Coordinates of C-alpha atoms and ligand atoms in Angstrom, one line a residue:
M952 CA -113.5 121.8 33.8
A953 CA -114.8 120.3 30.6
T954 CA -113.7 116.7 30.1
P955 CA -111.9 116.2 26.8
A956 CA -114.3 115.5 24.0
E957 CA -114.5 111.9 23.0
E958 CA -114.8 111.1 19.4
I959 CA -118.1 109.4 18.8
R960 CA -119.7 108.1 15.6
A961 CA -123.3 109.2 14.8
N962 CA -125.7 106.3 14.8
S963 CA -127.5 107.6 11.8
Y964 CA -126.6 110.1 9.2
V965 CA -126.7 113.6 10.6
G966 CA -125.4 115.4 7.6
F967 CA -122.9 117.9 8.9
D968 CA -120.4 116.6 6.5
T969 CA -122.2 118.9 4.0
I970 CA -120.7 121.9 5.8
T971 CA -118.0 122.2 3.2
Q972 CA -120.6 122.3 0.5
Q973 CA -122.6 124.8 2.5
I974 CA -119.6 127.1 2.8
E975 CA -118.8 126.6 -0.8
H976 CA -122.3 127.5 -1.8
K977 CA -122.3 130.6 0.3
L978 CA -118.9 131.7 -1.0
L979 CA -119.9 131.1 -4.6
K980 CA -123.0 133.2 -4.1
R981 CA -121.1 136.0 -2.6
G982 CA -118.2 135.6 -5.1
F983 CA -114.7 136.7 -4.6
Q984 CA -113.1 140.1 -4.6
F985 CA -109.6 140.6 -5.9
N986 CA -108.0 144.1 -6.0
V987 CA -104.8 144.8 -7.9
I988 CA -102.9 148.0 -8.3
V989 CA -100.3 148.6 -11.0
V990 CA -97.4 150.9 -10.3
G991 CA -94.5 152.1 -12.5
Q992 CA -93.3 154.7 -14.9
T993 CA -95.5 155.8 -17.7
G994 CA -95.2 153.8 -20.9
L995 CA -94.0 150.5 -19.3
G996 CA -97.1 148.7 -20.4
K997 CA -99.1 148.7 -17.2
S998 CA -102.5 149.1 -18.8
T999 CA -101.6 146.6 -21.5
L1000 CA -100.5 143.9 -19.1
I1001 CA -103.8 144.1 -17.1
N1002 CA -105.6 143.6 -20.3
T1003 CA -103.4 140.7 -21.2
I1004 CA -103.9 138.9 -17.9
F1005 CA -107.6 138.8 -18.0
A1006 CA -107.8 138.4 -21.7
S1007 CA -110.5 140.9 -21.9
H1008 CA -110.2 144.6 -22.7
L1009 CA -110.6 146.0 -19.2
I1010 CA -108.9 149.3 -19.4
D1011 CA -107.7 151.4 -22.3
S1012 CA -104.0 151.3 -22.9
K1013 CA -102.9 154.8 -23.2
G1014 CA -100.2 153.8 -25.6
R1015 CA -100.2 155.1 -29.2
L1016 CA -102.0 153.2 -31.8
E1017 CA -100.4 155.3 -34.6
S1018 CA -96.8 156.4 -34.3
D1019 CA -97.7 160.1 -34.8
E1020 CA -100.2 160.1 -32.0
P1021 CA -98.9 161.7 -28.8
V1022 CA -98.6 159.3 -25.8
R1023 CA -101.8 159.6 -23.8
Q1024 CA -101.1 159.2 -20.1
T1025 CA -103.0 157.8 -17.3
T1026 CA -103.4 160.9 -15.1
E1027 CA -105.2 159.8 -12.1
I1028 CA -105.6 156.8 -9.8
H1029 CA -108.4 155.1 -11.3
P1030 CA -110.1 151.9 -10.3
V1031 CA -112.0 149.8 -12.8
S1032 CA -114.4 147.0 -11.7
H1033 CA -115.2 143.9 -13.7
V1034 CA -116.9 140.7 -12.8
I1035 CA -115.4 137.6 -14.4
T1036 CA -117.1 134.3 -14.3
E1037 CA -115.4 131.0 -14.8
N1038 CA -117.2 127.6 -14.2
G1039 CA -119.7 129.2 -11.9
V1040 CA -117.1 131.1 -9.8
R1041 CA -117.6 134.8 -9.8
L1042 CA -114.5 136.9 -9.4
R1043 CA -115.1 140.6 -8.8
L1044 CA -111.9 142.2 -10.0
N1045 CA -110.9 145.7 -9.2
I1046 CA -107.9 147.0 -11.1
V1047 CA -106.4 150.2 -10.1
D1048 CA -104.3 151.9 -12.7
T1049 CA -102.0 154.6 -11.5
P1050 CA -100.3 157.5 -13.3
G1051 CA -96.7 156.8 -13.9
Y1052 CA -94.6 158.1 -11.0
G1053 CA -91.1 159.3 -11.2
D1054 CA -91.7 160.9 -14.6
Q1055 CA -91.2 164.4 -13.4
V1056 CA -88.1 166.4 -12.9
N1057 CA -89.1 166.9 -9.3
N1058 CA -90.1 163.5 -8.0
E1059 CA -90.6 164.7 -4.5
N1060 CA -93.1 162.5 -2.7
C1061 CA -94.3 161.2 -6.1
W1062 CA -95.3 157.9 -4.4
D1063 CA -97.4 159.5 -1.7
P1064 CA -100.7 159.4 -3.7
I1065 CA -100.3 155.7 -4.3
I1066 CA -99.5 154.9 -0.7
K1067 CA -102.3 157.1 0.4
Y1068 CA -104.7 155.3 -1.9
I1069 CA -103.8 151.9 -0.4
K1070 CA -104.0 153.2 3.1
D1071 CA -107.4 154.9 2.4
Q1072 CA -108.8 151.5 1.5
H1073 CA -107.6 150.1 4.8
S1074 CA -109.0 153.0 6.6
A1075 CA -112.4 152.7 4.9
Y1076 CA -112.5 149.0 5.8
L1077 CA -111.6 149.8 9.4
R1078 CA -114.3 152.5 9.6
K1079 CA -116.9 150.0 8.5
E1080 CA -115.6 147.4 10.9
L1081 CA -115.8 149.8 13.8
T1082 CA -119.4 151.0 13.2
A1083 CA -121.7 149.4 15.6
M1084 CA -124.3 148.3 13.1
R1085 CA -121.8 147.0 10.7
D1086 CA -122.8 145.2 7.6
R1087 CA -122.5 141.5 7.8
H1088 CA -120.4 141.6 4.7
I1089 CA -118.0 144.5 4.2
Q1090 CA -117.3 145.5 0.6
D1091 CA -113.6 145.0 0.4
T1092 CA -111.5 147.4 -1.6
R1093 CA -108.2 146.7 0.2
I1094 CA -105.5 146.1 -2.4
H1095 CA -104.4 142.5 -2.4
C1096 CA -101.5 142.8 -4.9
C1097 CA -99.3 145.5 -6.3
L1098 CA -97.7 144.8 -9.6
F1099 CA -94.5 146.9 -9.6
F1100 CA -93.2 147.6 -13.1
I1101 CA -89.4 147.7 -13.5
N1102 CA -87.9 149.5 -16.5
P1103 CA -86.1 146.9 -18.6
T1104 CA -82.7 148.7 -18.6
G1105 CA -80.7 145.6 -17.8
H1106 CA -78.5 147.6 -15.5
S1107 CA -79.9 148.1 -12.0
L1108 CA -82.9 149.6 -10.2
R1109 CA -83.3 153.3 -10.1
A1110 CA -82.9 154.7 -6.6
I1111 CA -86.4 155.9 -6.7
D1112 CA -87.7 152.4 -7.5
I1113 CA -85.9 151.1 -4.4
I1114 CA -87.5 153.8 -2.3
V1115 CA -90.9 153.3 -3.7
M1116 CA -90.7 149.5 -3.5
K1117 CA -89.6 149.7 0.1
K1118 CA -92.5 152.0 0.9
L1119 CA -95.0 149.9 -0.9
S1120 CA -93.8 146.6 0.6
E1121 CA -94.7 148.0 4.0
V1122 CA -98.3 148.4 3.2
V1123 CA -99.1 145.9 0.4
N1124 CA -98.0 142.6 -1.3
V1125 CA -95.6 143.7 -3.9
V1126 CA -94.9 141.6 -6.9
P1127 CA -92.2 143.1 -9.2
V1128 CA -92.2 142.5 -12.9
I1129 CA -89.7 143.4 -15.6
A1130 CA -91.8 145.3 -18.1
K1131 CA -91.5 144.8 -21.8
S1132 CA -88.9 142.1 -21.3
D1133 CA -89.0 141.4 -25.1
S1134 CA -86.5 144.2 -25.3
L1135 CA -83.9 142.1 -23.4
T1136 CA -82.2 138.9 -24.6
F1137 CA -82.6 135.8 -22.4
E1138 CA -79.1 136.2 -20.9
E1139 CA -79.7 139.9 -20.2
R1140 CA -83.0 139.0 -18.5
E1141 CA -81.4 136.4 -16.2
A1142 CA -78.6 138.7 -15.3
F1143 CA -81.0 141.5 -14.6
K1144 CA -83.2 139.4 -12.4
L1145 CA -80.2 138.2 -10.3
K1146 CA -79.1 141.8 -9.9
I1147 CA -82.5 143.0 -8.9
R1148 CA -82.9 140.2 -6.4
A1149 CA -79.5 141.0 -4.9
E1150 CA -80.5 144.7 -4.6
M1151 CA -83.7 143.8 -2.9
V1152 CA -81.9 141.7 -0.4
Y1153 CA -79.3 144.4 0.1
H1154 CA -81.9 147.0 0.8
N1155 CA -83.9 144.8 3.0
I1156 CA -87.0 144.9 0.9
R1157 CA -89.3 142.1 2.1
L1158 CA -91.4 140.9 -0.8
Y1159 CA -94.4 138.7 -1.1
P1160 CA -94.8 135.6 -0.7
F1161 CA -94.1 135.3 3.0
D1162 CA -93.7 132.0 4.7
T1163 CA -95.8 131.4 7.7
E1164 CA -95.7 128.6 10.3
E1165 CA -98.9 127.3 8.9
N1166 CA -97.3 126.5 5.5
D1167 CA -96.7 122.9 4.7
D1168 CA -93.6 121.7 2.8
E1169 CA -95.3 121.9 -0.5
E1170 CA -96.3 125.5 0.0
I1171 CA -92.9 126.4 1.3
Q1172 CA -91.3 124.9 -1.8
L1173 CA -93.8 126.7 -4.1
N1174 CA -93.0 130.0 -2.4
E1175 CA -89.3 129.3 -2.7
S1176 CA -89.7 128.7 -6.5
I1177 CA -91.7 131.9 -6.8
R1178 CA -89.0 133.9 -5.0
N1179 CA -86.4 132.4 -7.3
M1180 CA -88.4 133.6 -10.3
I1181 CA -89.2 137.1 -9.1
P1182 CA -89.2 139.5 -10.8
F1183 CA -91.3 138.0 -13.6
A1184 CA -90.0 139.0 -17.0
I1185 CA -93.1 139.7 -18.9
V1186 CA -94.5 140.9 -22.2
G1187 CA -97.9 142.2 -22.6
S1188 CA -100.1 142.6 -25.7
E1189 CA -103.6 143.4 -26.6
R1190 CA -103.3 142.2 -30.1
N1191 CA -103.2 138.8 -31.7
V1192 CA -100.5 137.7 -34.1
I1193 CA -100.4 134.7 -36.2
I1194 CA -97.8 132.0 -35.3
D1195 CA -97.8 128.7 -37.3
G1196 CA -101.2 129.6 -38.6
K1197 CA -102.7 130.1 -35.2
S1198 CA -103.8 133.4 -33.8
V1199 CA -102.1 134.0 -30.4
R1200 CA -101.7 137.0 -28.1
G1201 CA -98.3 138.4 -29.0
R1202 CA -96.1 141.1 -30.4
K1203 CA -94.0 141.5 -33.5
N1204 CA -90.7 143.1 -33.0
R1205 CA -87.3 143.4 -34.7
W1206 CA -86.3 139.9 -33.9
G1207 CA -89.5 138.1 -34.7
V1208 CA -92.8 137.3 -33.1
V1209 CA -93.3 136.9 -29.3
N1210 CA -96.0 134.6 -28.2
V1211 CA -97.0 136.1 -24.8
E1212 CA -98.5 132.9 -23.6
D1213 CA -95.5 130.7 -24.5
E1214 CA -93.3 129.9 -21.5
K1215 CA -90.3 129.8 -23.7
H1216 CA -90.8 133.4 -24.7
C1217 CA -91.6 135.1 -21.5
E1218 CA -92.9 134.5 -17.9
F1219 CA -96.3 135.9 -18.5
V1220 CA -97.9 132.5 -18.0
Y1221 CA -96.0 132.0 -14.7
L1222 CA -97.2 135.4 -13.5
R1223 CA -100.8 134.6 -14.4
N1224 CA -100.7 131.2 -12.8
F1225 CA -99.2 132.7 -9.7
L1226 CA -101.9 135.4 -9.5
T1227 CA -104.9 133.4 -10.3
R1228 CA -104.2 129.8 -9.8
T1229 CA -101.8 129.3 -6.9
H1230 CA -101.8 132.5 -4.8
L1231 CA -105.1 134.2 -5.3
Q1232 CA -106.4 133.2 -1.9
D1233 CA -103.1 133.7 -0.2
L1234 CA -102.8 137.2 -1.5
I1235 CA -106.2 138.0 -0.1
E1236 CA -105.4 136.4 3.3
T1237 CA -102.0 138.0 3.6
T1238 CA -103.5 141.4 3.0
A1239 CA -106.0 140.9 5.7
Q1240 CA -103.7 139.2 8.2
I1241 CA -100.5 141.1 7.8
H1242 CA -100.9 144.4 6.0
Y1243 CA -104.4 145.4 7.2
E1244 CA -103.7 144.0 10.7
A1245 CA -100.6 146.2 11.0
F1246 CA -102.6 149.2 9.8
R1247 CA -105.4 148.4 12.2
S1248 CA -103.4 148.0 15.3
K1249 CA -101.5 151.1 14.6
Q1250 CA -104.7 153.1 14.1
L1251 CA -106.3 151.8 17.2
L1252 CA -103.1 152.5 19.2
A1253 CA -103.0 156.1 17.9
L1254 CA -106.7 156.4 18.9
K1255 CA -105.9 155.3 22.4
E1256 CA -103.0 157.7 22.7
Q1257 CA -105.2 160.6 21.5
T1258 CA -107.7 160.0 24.3
N1259 CA -104.9 159.6 26.8
P1260 CA -102.3 162.2 26.0
R1261 CA -98.9 161.8 27.5
P1262 CA -97.5 165.2 28.6
A1263 CA -94.0 166.0 27.4
A1264 CA -92.5 162.6 26.9
N1265 CA -89.5 162.0 29.1
M1266 CA -89.6 165.3 30.8
A1267 CA -92.5 165.3 33.2
N1268 CA -95.0 163.0 34.7
A1269 CA -98.7 162.9 34.0
N1270 CA -99.3 165.9 36.2
G1271 CA -96.7 168.0 34.5
R1272 CA -94.2 167.6 37.4
L1273 CA -90.6 167.3 36.3
L1274 CA -89.3 163.8 36.6
K1275 CA -86.7 163.1 39.3
Q1276 CA -83.9 162.3 36.9
H1277 CA -84.1 165.8 35.6
I1278 CA -83.9 167.3 39.0
E1279 CA -80.8 165.3 39.8
L1280 CA -78.9 167.0 37.0
Q1281 CA -75.7 168.8 37.7
K1282 CA -76.2 172.2 39.4
G1283 CA -76.1 175.2 37.1
T1284 CA -76.3 178.7 38.4
G1285 CA -78.7 177.6 41.1
C1286 CA -81.2 180.3 40.2
F1287 CA -84.0 177.7 40.0
G1288 CA -82.7 175.9 43.1
G1289 CA -85.9 176.0 45.1
E1290 CA -88.1 174.9 42.4
V1291 CA -85.8 172.1 41.3
N1292 CA -85.3 170.7 44.7
E1293 CA -88.9 170.9 45.7
G1294 CA -90.2 169.7 42.4
L1295 CA -92.2 172.8 41.9
L1296 CA -91.3 173.3 38.2
F1297 CA -94.0 172.6 35.7
Y1298 CA -93.1 171.6 32.2
L1299 CA -95.3 173.3 29.8
D1300 CA -94.1 172.7 26.3
T1301 CA -91.3 173.2 24.0
I1302 CA -91.7 176.0 21.6
T1303 CA -90.9 174.9 18.1
V1304 CA -89.4 177.6 16.0
K1305 CA -90.0 177.3 12.3
D1306 CA -87.0 176.3 10.3
E1307 CA -84.9 175.7 13.4
R1308 CA -81.4 174.7 12.8
E1309 CA -79.0 173.2 15.3
A1310 CA -76.3 175.6 14.4
D1311 CA -78.5 178.4 15.4
I1312 CA -79.2 177.1 18.9
T1313 CA -77.0 179.8 20.5
R1314 CA -79.1 182.5 18.7
L1315 CA -82.3 180.9 19.9
E1316 CA -81.0 180.7 23.4
S1317 CA -80.0 184.4 23.5
F1318 CA -83.4 185.2 22.2
Y1319 CA -85.1 183.4 25.1
R1320 CA -82.6 184.9 27.6
K1321 CA -83.5 188.4 26.4
S1322 CA -87.1 187.4 27.3
G1323 CA -86.2 186.4 30.8
F1324 CA -85.6 182.7 30.4
R1325 CA -82.7 181.1 32.3
R1326 CA -81.2 177.7 32.1
L1327 CA -82.5 174.9 34.3
A1328 CA -79.4 173.5 36.0
K1329 CA -77.1 172.5 33.2
T1330 CA -79.8 170.9 31.0
N1331 CA -80.7 172.1 27.6
Y1332 CA -84.0 173.4 29.0
L1333 CA -84.6 177.1 29.6
A1334 CA -87.2 178.1 32.1
Y1335 CA -89.2 181.2 32.9
A1336 CA -90.4 182.5 36.3
K1337 CA -93.4 184.7 36.4
D1338 CA -92.4 186.5 39.5
P1339 CA -90.1 189.5 38.6
A1340 CA -88.5 189.1 42.0
H1341 CA -87.4 185.5 41.3
P1342 CA -83.7 184.9 41.4
S1343 CA -83.7 183.8 37.8
R1344 CA -85.0 187.2 36.8
K1345 CA -82.1 188.9 38.5
L1346 CA -79.4 186.8 37.0
P1347 CA -77.8 188.7 34.1
A1348 CA -78.1 186.8 30.8
A1349 CA -74.3 186.7 30.4
N1350 CA -73.9 184.8 33.6
D1351 CA -76.4 182.1 32.8
A1352 CA -75.1 178.5 32.8
T1353 CA -74.2 176.7 29.6
A1354 CA -75.8 173.4 28.7
E1355 CA -74.0 170.3 29.7
I1356 CA -76.3 167.4 30.3
V1357 CA -74.5 165.1 32.7
F1358 CA -76.1 161.9 33.5
S1359 CA -75.2 160.2 36.7
S1360 CA -72.1 158.2 36.1
D1361 CA -73.6 155.3 38.0
G1362 CA -73.3 153.0 34.9
C1363 CA -69.7 153.9 34.3
T1364 CA -67.2 151.4 35.7
C1365 CA -64.0 152.7 34.1
N1366 CA -64.2 156.2 35.4
Q1367 CA -63.1 157.4 32.0
C1368 CA -66.4 157.9 30.3
T1369 CA -66.8 161.4 28.9
R1370 CA -69.6 163.0 30.9
G1371 CA -70.0 159.8 32.8
W1372 CA -71.8 157.9 30.0
F1373 CA -69.7 158.0 26.7
S1374 CA -67.2 155.2 27.0
K1375 CA -64.0 155.0 25.1
R1376 CA -65.0 151.8 23.3
M1377 CA -68.3 153.3 22.4
R1378 CA -66.6 156.3 21.0
A1379 CA -64.1 154.2 19.0
G1380 CA -66.8 151.9 17.8
L1381 CA -69.1 154.7 16.6
L1382 CA -66.1 156.3 15.0
L1383 CA -65.5 153.1 13.0
E1384 CA -69.2 152.8 12.1
A1385 CA -69.3 156.4 10.9
C1386 CA -66.1 155.9 8.9
V1387 CA -67.5 152.8 7.2
I1388 CA -70.8 154.6 6.4
R1389 CA -68.9 157.6 5.0
E1390 CA -66.7 155.4 2.9
M1391 CA -69.8 153.6 1.5
I1392 CA -71.5 156.8 0.6
Y1393 CA -68.3 157.9 -1.1
Q1394 CA -67.7 154.7 -3.0
E1395 CA -71.3 153.9 -3.8
P1396 CA -73.6 156.9 -3.5
E1397 CA -76.7 154.6 -4.0
T1398 CA -76.1 153.1 -0.6
S1399 CA -77.1 156.4 1.0
V1400 CA -80.7 155.1 0.3
V1401 CA -80.3 153.4 3.7
F1402 CA -80.7 156.8 5.2
V1403 CA -84.2 157.0 4.0
E1404 CA -85.9 155.9 7.1
C1405 CA -84.2 158.6 9.2
L1406 CA -84.9 161.5 6.9
P1407 CA -88.0 163.7 6.7
P1408 CA -90.2 162.7 3.8
H1409 CA -89.4 165.8 1.6
L1410 CA -85.7 165.0 1.7
R1411 CA -86.1 161.4 0.6
S1412 CA -86.9 162.1 -3.0
I1413 CA -83.8 164.3 -3.5
L1414 CA -81.7 161.8 -1.6
L1415 CA -79.8 160.6 -4.7
T1416 CA -78.9 163.9 -6.1
Q1417 CA -75.2 164.2 -5.9
R1418 CA -75.5 167.4 -3.8
L1419 CA -77.5 165.7 -1.1
V1420 CA -75.2 162.7 -1.1
D1421 CA -72.2 165.0 -0.6
A1422 CA -74.1 166.9 2.1
L1423 CA -74.9 163.7 4.0
S1424 CA -71.3 162.6 3.8
A1425 CA -70.3 166.0 5.1
V1426 CA -72.7 165.6 8.1
V1427 CA -71.2 162.1 8.8
S1428 CA -67.8 163.8 8.8
G1429 CA -69.1 166.1 11.6
F1430 CA -70.0 163.0 13.6
I1431 CA -66.6 161.5 13.0
R1432 CA -64.8 164.7 14.1
A1433 CA -67.0 164.9 17.2
C1434 CA -65.9 161.3 18.0
E1435 CA -62.3 162.1 17.4
A1436 CA -62.2 165.0 19.8
P1437 CA -61.6 163.3 23.2
N1438 CA -63.8 165.7 25.2
L1439 CA -66.7 166.1 22.9
V1440 CA -69.8 163.9 22.4
P1441 CA -71.4 163.5 19.1
N1442 CA -74.6 165.4 19.9
A1443 CA -76.5 167.5 17.4
V1444 CA -74.7 170.8 18.2
H1445 CA -71.2 169.3 17.8
V1446 CA -72.1 167.3 14.8
A1447 CA -73.6 170.3 13.0
A1448 CA -70.8 172.6 14.1
L1449 CA -68.0 170.2 12.9
A1450 CA -69.7 169.1 9.6
R1451 CA -67.9 170.0 6.4
P1452 CA -69.4 173.1 4.6
E1453 CA -71.2 170.9 2.0
A1454 CA -73.5 169.9 4.8
R1455 CA -75.2 173.3 4.5
F1456 CA -77.4 172.1 1.7
F1457 CA -78.7 169.4 4.0
F1458 CA -79.5 171.7 6.8
H1459 CA -81.0 174.3 4.6
N1460 CA -83.4 171.7 3.3
G1461 CA -84.6 171.0 6.7
G1462 CA -82.3 168.1 7.5
K1463 CA -81.1 167.8 11.1
A1464 CA -78.0 166.4 12.5
Y1465 CA -80.3 164.0 14.4
H1466 CA -81.3 162.4 11.1
V1467 CA -77.8 161.3 10.5
M1468 CA -77.0 160.5 14.1
E1469 CA -80.0 158.3 14.2
H1470 CA -78.8 156.3 11.2
I1471 CA -75.3 155.9 12.6
E1472 CA -76.6 155.0 16.1
R1473 CA -79.1 152.5 14.7
T1474 CA -76.6 150.8 12.4
A1475 CA -74.2 150.5 15.3
E1476 CA -76.8 149.2 17.7
E1477 CA -78.3 146.7 15.3
G1478 CA -74.8 145.4 14.5
N1479 CA -73.7 145.0 18.1
A1480 CA -76.3 145.1 20.7
E1481 CA -77.7 141.7 20.1
E1482 CA -74.4 140.0 20.4
G1483 CA -73.8 141.5 23.8
S1484 CA -70.2 141.9 22.7
M1485 CA -68.3 144.1 20.4
D1486 CA -67.4 141.4 18.0
N1487 CA -68.8 143.2 15.0
W1488 CA -66.8 146.3 15.7
S1489 CA -63.7 144.2 16.2
E1490 CA -64.2 142.8 12.7
S1491 CA -64.1 146.1 11.0
R1492 CA -61.1 147.5 13.0
D1493 CA -58.4 145.4 11.4
G1494 CA -55.1 147.2 11.5
W1495 CA -55.5 148.6 14.9
D1496 CA -56.2 145.7 17.2
E1497 CA -53.6 146.8 19.7
E1498 CA -55.0 150.3 20.1
W1499 CA -58.5 148.8 20.5
D1500 CA -57.3 146.3 23.1
A1501 CA -55.7 149.1 25.0
L1502 CA -59.0 150.9 25.5
P1503 CA -60.5 150.5 28.9
R1504 CA -63.6 148.3 29.2
C1505 CA -66.7 149.8 30.8
A1506 CA -70.2 148.7 31.6
N1507 CA -71.3 151.5 29.3
D1508 CA -69.6 150.1 26.3
L1509 CA -72.7 148.9 24.6
N1510 CA -75.2 150.9 26.5
F1511 CA -77.0 152.3 23.4
G1512 CA -79.9 153.5 25.5
L1513 CA -77.7 155.8 27.5
L1514 CA -76.0 156.9 24.3
R1515 CA -79.4 157.8 22.8
Q1516 CA -80.3 159.8 25.9
G1517 CA -77.0 161.5 26.0
I1518 CA -76.9 162.7 22.5
G1519 CA -80.6 163.7 22.5
L1520 CA -82.0 161.0 20.2
E1521 CA -84.4 159.8 22.8
T1522 CA -86.4 163.0 22.7
F1523 CA -86.0 163.8 19.1
Q1524 CA -88.8 162.4 17.0
I1525 CA -87.6 161.3 13.6
N1526 CA -90.3 162.6 11.2
Ligands
GDP1021 P1 -98.7 152.4 -19.3 O1 -98.4 153.9 -19.4 O2 -97.7 151.8 -18.3 O3 -100.1 152.1 -18.9 O4 -98.3 151.8 -20.7 P2 -99.3 151.3 -21.8 O5 -100.0 150.0 -21.4 O6 -100.2 152.4 -22.2 O7 -98.3 150.9 -23.0 C1 -97.4 151.9 -23.5 C2 -96.8 151.3 -24.8 O8 -96.0 150.2 -24.7 C3 -97.9 150.9 -25.8 O9 -97.5 151.3 -27.1 C4 -97.9 149.4 -25.7 O10 -98.3 148.8 -26.9 C5 -96.4 149.1 -25.5 N1 -96.2 147.9 -24.7 C6 -97.0 147.4 -23.7 N2 -96.4 146.2 -23.3 C7 -95.4 146.0 -24.0 C8 -94.4 144.9 -24.0 O11 -94.4 143.9 -23.2 N3 -93.4 144.9 -24.9 C9 -93.3 146.0 -25.8 N4 -92.3 146.0 -26.7 N5 -94.2 147.0 -25.8 C10 -95.2 147.0 -24.9
MG1022 MG1 -101.6 153.4 -18.3

């Protein structure tokens, strides 16, 4: 074991105190790389702001110079590189202008190209990092900062902005700005900012800057003040105007002249200081340590899984043998008795039928039965025996068992759980949760944005059309009815079957009952599981305390794992 190093003083000057200068010299020689992307609707002044920030004409504003000119749009994602030198420091600046998103009638996946661009840069970096003979210095195109332009409506964020900001904040440091804030009065600006911050909290959008354990008090305070200022209300201009005889960067408008660089007029200066003076290095570090790292570990993990494929998750072991818990299911017709008991069944794969809808399961099943498949015990799996003399091949389709997954009632301590796992309190709690969710969708359709994570990508962009909101609420009603029926469980078949007719729009667009079930389950689990009690549910149940108290307690009350298995969420892959 090494003895702890004793601090000694050098007898004569060694010179390693110059290491800081050596590092500085090296860094200066290499220069710094800073990559920014601008995102927002067309015409909000993205190109203009970039030019204003760096006080040099870096990219053409596509705005009109003459009022009769048509608006020229930025049509592709387009990086522009510039080297800026200040007091011997070289900053290589990449600015990526993006076409306005959300301009179209159909905004389906309009944010995909932007997210893809950001991820592509991570991926290019990772590739270089992984090549054996890697360059000592990797050219860094990873995006360090995303300026997100908000329309200065003064009301609230568009639903699509919330979705896009959320998506972006998962992959990049997002810094929101209120565009063209000269169109709002100071009071309107402040109110708008408060509203936006509240919405971001509500939708759980985690924005830059993040506090880390390494931060000292001063940095924490600085970050706090930034968070209290976000979104920066900015004005951009590429032209100079004369104020008090001096030429300054500004704009003339109906009310007078705005000096872009005057803190009393707008927050442009705060934004510039934040980007270049106080947080430049932190933006770069955060990108590498948080966003890139998350991307990297996910990629490496995926790579590992590719080389080590797991057969049919949850159903079979690595050799394709059915797992024991599937063999111990309740007996069906017994036609596969031998194989089940001796573990001879091999799980091959599920066959995915295009455009499958839960409501059509019976039709699918009858199709398989016609082809000789019979039910495995009472599970929702159908199996086929090659041997025409096999008992399953002699069993008439009409006599085949029906699906009723029954898990061992081991966990149940009340003896009243439906199917041995769905306790009365779990049922009542989920019912409450679903009612609250439906009420929220009804009162405030915007809140259905919270479904986003559970929905397939193509449904996300139409999420806030009234039709989809109605459809979602109709599916939630199916869940509620399934919970209300004492002998049913809210599985996909029951939820889809009991949903109000408006739900059809959701199912026809590829939505599945699972997407809604997942959201309800997750909300319930997040709200209750940690506490280890049902306190949260007890808060929302005012008015029927007595009924609640009368419900039997069971060890399964908060067993969300069992619930997920029972209703099939465990095996259903969201997205
Ligand atoms: P982009 O589509 O987001 O890149 O927008 P542009 O930078 O091309 O600007 C669109 C139009 O808005 C141009 O006519 C700009 O002069 C104008 N504009 C840009 N910034 C501001 C601003 O802060 N306030 C006002 N009032 N107009 C602006
Ligand atoms: Mg532009």
